[in-house]
Short mmCIF file of C-alpha atoms in Angstrom, two decimals:
data_model
loop_
_atom_site.label_atom_id
_atom_site.label_comp_id
_atom_site.label_asym_id
_atom_site.label_seq_id
_atom_site.Cartn_x
_atom_site.Cartn_y
_atom_site.Cartn_z
CA MET A 30 -107.45 85.88 141.68
CA ASN A 31 -103.91 87.18 142.21
CA GLU A 32 -102.92 83.89 143.81
CA ILE A 33 -104.41 81.93 140.91
CA ILE A 34 -102.42 83.99 138.39
CA GLN A 35 -99.28 83.57 140.48
CA TYR A 36 -99.62 79.80 140.72
CA THR A 37 -100.55 79.54 137.05
CA VAL A 38 -97.35 81.28 136.01
CA GLN A 39 -95.33 79.10 138.39
CA GLY A 40 -97.02 76.02 136.98
CA LEU A 41 -96.37 77.00 133.39
CA ALA A 42 -92.72 77.70 134.23
CA ALA A 43 -92.37 74.29 135.90
CA GLY A 44 -94.26 72.70 133.04
CA SER A 45 -91.76 74.21 130.61
CA PHE A 46 -89.05 71.84 131.85
CA TYR A 47 -91.39 68.88 131.48
CA ALA A 48 -92.63 69.99 128.05
CA LEU A 49 -89.13 70.40 126.58
CA ALA A 50 -87.77 67.15 128.01
CA ALA A 51 -90.94 65.19 127.23
CA LEU A 52 -90.83 66.50 123.66
CA GLY A 53 -87.37 64.98 123.25
CA LEU A 54 -88.41 61.76 124.99
CA GLY A 55 -91.48 61.46 122.78
CA ILE A 56 -89.45 61.91 119.60
CA ILE A 57 -86.92 59.27 120.70
CA PHE A 58 -89.64 56.79 121.61
CA GLY A 59 -91.55 57.43 118.41
CA VAL A 60 -88.63 56.92 116.03
CA LEU A 61 -86.64 54.24 117.87
CA GLY A 62 -89.22 52.67 120.14
CA VAL A 63 -86.66 53.17 122.93
CA VAL A 64 -87.82 54.00 126.45
CA ASN A 65 -84.90 56.25 127.35
CA PHE A 66 -84.66 56.09 131.14
CA ALA A 67 -81.41 58.09 130.94
CA HIS A 68 -83.35 61.18 129.86
CA GLY A 69 -83.41 62.51 133.41
CA ALA A 70 -79.64 62.05 133.68
CA CYS A 71 -79.22 63.98 130.41
CA TYR A 72 -81.37 66.77 131.85
CA MET A 73 -79.06 66.78 134.85
CA LEU A 74 -75.98 66.83 132.60
CA GLY A 75 -77.35 69.88 130.78
CA ALA A 76 -77.50 71.78 134.07
CA VAL A 77 -74.08 70.51 135.20
CA VAL A 78 -72.41 71.42 131.89
CA ALA A 79 -73.96 74.91 132.04
CA ALA A 80 -72.60 75.38 135.59
CA LEU A 81 -69.14 74.17 134.57
CA LEU A 82 -69.06 76.43 131.52
CA GLN A 83 -69.99 79.39 133.69
CA GLY A 84 -67.54 78.54 136.46
CA GLU A 85 -64.56 77.45 134.34
CA MET A 86 -64.95 79.54 131.19
CA GLY A 87 -67.19 82.40 132.26
CA LEU A 88 -69.81 81.46 129.67
CA GLY A 89 -73.05 83.28 130.43
CA PHE A 90 -76.56 81.92 130.60
CA PHE A 91 -77.71 82.98 127.14
CA PRO A 92 -74.69 81.54 125.26
CA ALA A 93 -75.15 78.35 127.29
CA LEU A 94 -78.65 77.99 125.83
CA VAL A 95 -76.92 77.49 122.48
CA VAL A 96 -73.67 75.73 123.42
CA VAL A 97 -75.02 73.15 125.88
CA PRO A 98 -77.67 71.70 123.50
CA LEU A 99 -74.97 71.31 120.84
CA ILE A 100 -72.77 69.43 123.32
CA MET A 101 -75.70 67.25 124.39
CA PHE A 102 -76.58 66.58 120.74
CA VAL A 103 -73.10 65.14 120.21
CA VAL A 104 -73.45 63.12 123.42
CA GLY A 105 -76.78 61.75 122.21
CA VAL A 106 -75.39 60.78 118.79
CA LEU A 107 -72.47 58.97 120.43
CA LEU A 108 -74.77 57.14 122.84
CA GLU A 109 -76.95 55.97 119.97
CA ARG A 110 -74.01 54.93 117.80
CA PHE A 111 -72.06 53.01 120.42
CA LEU A 112 -74.76 51.70 122.77
CA VAL A 113 -78.44 52.05 121.89
CA ARG A 114 -78.43 50.91 118.26
CA TRP A 115 -77.05 47.45 119.08
CA LEU A 116 -80.14 46.62 121.13
CA VAL A 117 -82.89 48.27 119.06
CA ALA A 118 -83.72 45.03 117.23
CA LEU A 119 -84.15 43.16 120.52
CA ASP A 120 -86.91 43.30 123.10
CA PRO A 121 -87.46 46.94 124.27
CA LEU A 122 -86.70 45.78 127.81
CA TYR A 123 -83.02 45.49 126.91
CA ASN A 124 -82.71 49.15 125.97
CA PHE A 125 -84.70 50.13 129.02
CA LEU A 126 -82.20 48.27 131.20
CA LEU A 127 -79.31 49.78 129.23
CA THR A 128 -80.51 53.36 129.65
CA TYR A 129 -81.38 52.73 133.31
CA GLY A 130 -77.86 51.47 133.93
CA LEU A 131 -76.45 54.39 131.97
CA SER A 132 -78.36 56.85 134.15
CA LEU A 133 -76.90 55.25 137.28
CA VAL A 134 -73.38 55.50 135.85
CA LEU A 135 -73.81 59.17 134.89
CA VAL A 136 -75.26 60.10 138.28
CA ASP A 137 -72.47 58.32 140.17
CA LEU A 138 -69.77 59.90 137.99
CA VAL A 139 -71.11 63.38 138.75
CA LYS A 140 -71.29 62.53 142.46
CA LEU A 141 -67.75 61.19 142.40
CA ARG A 142 -66.40 64.34 140.77
CA TYR A 143 -68.53 67.10 142.32
CA GLY A 144 -70.08 65.52 145.40
CA VAL A 145 -73.72 65.75 146.46
CA SER A 146 -73.86 69.33 147.71
CA GLY A 147 -74.62 70.83 144.31
CA LEU A 148 -73.02 73.31 141.94
CA PRO A 149 -73.65 77.07 142.05
CA TYR A 150 -75.13 78.97 139.13
CA ARG A 151 -75.64 82.71 138.90
CA ARG A 152 -78.89 83.91 137.45
CA PRO A 153 -78.41 86.63 134.79
CA GLU A 154 -79.03 90.09 136.20
CA ILE A 155 -81.49 90.97 133.46
CA LEU A 156 -83.76 88.11 134.57
CA THR A 157 -83.78 88.92 138.29
CA GLY A 158 -86.58 90.70 140.06
CA GLN A 159 -90.25 90.74 139.20
CA VAL A 160 -92.55 92.05 136.50
CA ALA A 161 -95.66 93.95 137.57
CA LEU A 162 -98.79 93.05 135.61
CA GLY A 163 -101.42 95.19 137.24
CA PRO A 164 -101.80 94.12 140.88
CA VAL A 165 -99.83 90.89 140.26
CA HIS A 166 -96.02 90.68 140.56
CA LEU A 167 -94.55 87.77 138.61
CA PRO A 168 -90.94 86.54 138.73
CA THR A 169 -89.08 87.69 135.64
CA TYR A 170 -87.17 84.45 135.26
CA GLN A 171 -90.27 82.26 135.37
CA LEU A 172 -91.90 84.40 132.69
CA PHE A 173 -88.76 84.09 130.55
CA VAL A 174 -88.68 80.29 130.98
CA PHE A 175 -92.29 79.99 129.89
CA VAL A 176 -91.94 82.27 126.84
CA PHE A 177 -88.64 80.67 125.78
CA SER A 178 -90.03 77.15 126.14
CA VAL A 179 -93.12 77.97 124.12
CA GLY A 180 -90.85 79.46 121.47
CA VAL A 181 -88.67 76.32 121.35
CA CYS A 182 -91.68 73.98 121.26
CA GLY A 183 -93.26 76.11 118.53
CA SER A 184 -90.04 76.05 116.51
CA VAL A 185 -89.80 72.27 116.82
CA TRP A 186 -93.44 71.99 115.73
CA LEU A 187 -92.73 74.12 112.66
CA LEU A 188 -89.65 72.01 111.91
CA LEU A 189 -91.67 68.82 112.13
CA THR A 190 -94.70 70.05 110.17
CA ARG A 191 -93.30 72.51 107.61
CA THR A 192 -90.00 71.01 106.44
CA ARG A 193 -88.98 67.91 104.51
CA ILE A 194 -86.81 66.73 107.39
CA GLY A 195 -89.76 67.07 109.73
CA MET A 196 -91.98 65.15 107.30
CA ILE A 197 -89.49 62.26 107.27
CA VAL A 198 -89.15 62.29 111.06
CA ARG A 199 -92.93 62.32 111.56
CA ALA A 200 -93.40 59.55 109.03
CA SER A 201 -90.68 57.53 110.75
CA THR A 202 -92.39 58.17 114.07
CA GLU A 203 -95.94 57.29 113.03
CA ARG A 204 -95.48 54.73 110.24
CA PRO A 205 -91.89 53.41 110.23
CA GLU A 206 -92.65 50.27 108.19
CA LEU A 207 -94.56 52.20 105.52
CA THR A 208 -91.81 54.83 105.42
CA ARG A 209 -89.21 52.16 104.74
CA ALA A 210 -91.45 50.67 102.05
CA LEU A 211 -91.49 54.04 100.29
CA GLY A 212 -87.71 53.97 100.03
CA VAL A 213 -86.78 56.26 102.94
CA ASP A 214 -83.73 55.14 104.89
CA VAL A 215 -85.16 55.44 108.39
CA GLY A 216 -81.92 54.22 109.95
CA ARG A 217 -80.08 57.23 108.56
CA TRP A 218 -82.14 59.55 110.74
CA VAL A 219 -81.98 57.53 113.93
CA ALA A 220 -78.75 58.97 115.40
CA PRO A 221 -79.58 62.65 114.64
CA VAL A 222 -83.10 62.24 116.03
CA PHE A 223 -81.77 60.60 119.20
CA GLY A 224 -79.22 63.39 119.56
CA PHE A 225 -81.94 66.00 118.99
CA GLY A 226 -84.07 64.48 121.75
CA ILE A 227 -81.12 64.52 124.15
CA ALA A 228 -80.39 68.15 123.16
CA LEU A 229 -83.92 69.14 124.22
CA ALA A 230 -83.30 67.53 127.61
CA GLY A 231 -80.09 69.60 127.77
CA VAL A 232 -82.04 72.81 127.07
CA ALA A 233 -84.39 71.97 129.94
CA GLY A 234 -81.34 71.43 132.15
CA VAL A 235 -79.88 74.84 131.28
CA LEU A 236 -83.20 76.51 132.06
CA ALA A 237 -83.31 74.66 135.39
CA ALA A 238 -79.75 75.67 136.37
CA PRO A 239 -80.63 79.14 137.80
CA PHE A 240 -83.96 77.91 139.11
CA ARG A 241 -83.25 74.62 140.87
CA ALA A 242 -80.39 73.06 142.84
CA ILE A 243 -77.84 71.51 140.47
CA THR A 244 -77.14 68.11 141.98
CA ALA A 245 -76.39 64.67 140.57
CA ASP A 246 -79.83 63.45 141.70
CA MET A 247 -81.86 66.30 140.21
CA GLY A 248 -82.90 64.13 137.28
CA SER A 249 -83.91 61.05 139.30
CA ASN A 250 -87.34 62.28 140.38
CA PHE A 251 -87.63 64.35 137.21
CA VAL A 252 -87.55 61.31 134.91
CA ILE A 253 -90.33 59.58 136.86
CA ILE A 254 -92.62 62.57 136.38
CA LEU A 255 -91.43 62.79 132.78
CA PHE A 256 -92.72 59.30 132.01
CA ALA A 257 -96.04 60.25 133.59
CA VAL A 258 -96.12 63.27 131.25
CA VAL A 259 -95.50 61.11 128.19
CA VAL A 260 -98.20 58.62 129.24
CA ILE A 261 -100.71 61.42 129.86
CA GLY A 262 -99.97 63.03 126.51
CA GLY A 263 -99.98 59.72 124.66
CA LEU A 264 -97.01 57.53 123.75
CA GLY A 265 -95.61 58.63 120.41
CA SER A 266 -97.61 61.88 120.37
CA ILE A 267 -95.24 64.84 120.13
CA LEU A 268 -97.94 67.48 120.62
CA GLY A 269 -99.41 65.43 123.45
CA ALA A 270 -96.08 65.42 125.28
CA VAL A 271 -95.90 69.23 125.17
CA VAL A 272 -99.52 69.76 126.24
CA ALA A 273 -99.20 67.22 129.04
CA GLY A 274 -95.94 68.82 130.20
CA PHE A 275 -97.59 72.18 130.83
CA LEU A 276 -100.66 70.49 132.31
CA VAL A 277 -98.54 68.52 134.80
CA GLY A 278 -96.69 71.71 135.70
CA LEU A 279 -100.00 73.38 136.59
CA VAL A 280 -101.13 70.38 138.64
CA GLU A 281 -97.83 70.39 140.51
CA ALA A 282 -97.91 74.14 141.21
CA PHE A 283 -101.48 74.21 142.51
CA GLY A 284 -100.84 71.01 144.46
CA GLN A 285 -97.82 72.54 146.19
CA ALA A 286 -99.86 75.66 146.96
CA TYR A 287 -102.94 74.02 148.43
CA ALA A 288 -101.89 70.46 149.36
CA PRO A 289 -98.08 70.21 149.48
CA SER A 290 -98.08 66.66 150.83
CA PHE A 291 -100.08 65.43 147.83
CA ALA A 292 -98.53 67.55 145.07
CA GLN A 293 -96.56 64.67 143.56
CA VAL A 294 -99.38 62.20 144.13
CA ALA A 295 -101.79 64.44 142.19
CA ILE A 296 -99.69 64.01 139.04
CA PHE A 297 -100.03 60.24 139.13
CA VAL A 298 -103.71 60.48 140.02
CA LEU A 299 -104.11 62.57 136.87
CA MET A 300 -102.21 59.93 134.90
CA ALA A 301 -104.45 57.17 136.24
CA LEU A 302 -107.61 59.12 135.38
CA VAL A 303 -106.41 59.80 131.84
CA ILE A 304 -105.54 56.13 131.32
CA LEU A 305 -108.95 55.05 132.62
CA VAL A 306 -110.84 57.46 130.35
CA LYS A 307 -108.54 57.29 127.31
CA PRO A 308 -105.86 54.57 127.51
CA SER A 309 -103.96 56.01 124.51
CA GLY A 310 -103.44 59.35 126.30
CA LEU A 311 -104.84 62.80 125.65
CA LEU A 312 -103.59 63.06 122.07
CA GLY A 313 -102.37 59.52 121.44
CA ARG A 314 -103.83 57.33 118.75
CA GLU A 315 -105.99 54.37 119.58
CA VAL A 316 -104.39 51.09 118.59
CA ALA A 317 -106.64 48.55 116.93
CA ARG A 318 -106.79 45.19 118.68
#
């Protein structure tokens, strides 16, 4: 039982990165219809920027959780304004190729400047050690990551379901043509929504900085799993992306504990099973033929 609790916490902590990043990816896909393959590179940039801010300016972990997403939001808006928007009207394959090429450029630029050995990042002292919950000792940082991620996902859910801005974004995500017909300028919200999705990837990167090696390639494998998360949750389903993120984290944690060689494979087996049973994903909507 202690092992199960331990692996569950580890899985939820790992799933937190997937949930946050997949939430942003799901919002971008829903509003723009863009398959943003550069999302993993943006996750990597979030971690790199956090490490640079700590090393060059002495900015701590908690301020970085605020500053880095703001920086990544601006980066996302600029990417949408100068690159993505010119290809939105074309076949989605063009934007996929654009974002794939962009991810390669970003990764190579980081390698060129900082090499492949990785950047150091000091974990805040307050989040070191372990928390004793009865007979189980759980890493403090993993518990923080899980609680913080749930708080961010909950806040985004409240924003999307309880505010006028959220109503417009959800309408643009689920029924863009009808939203335009009702007089809402969907295009006005495209750049901020894209930037918001990139900012969520940046948050995941900051959370990963004390937990994982900060290298230029850290987002390469991450984005592959991220697309599996989005497919499992259901394309265009924001809640599905979050639920699937935590679910994939649990599958990965228990896979690494009991069958390390098949931990990554188990994620894609889960994806295949979900597609076979419910092609639209766990919480995706069925599309009429």
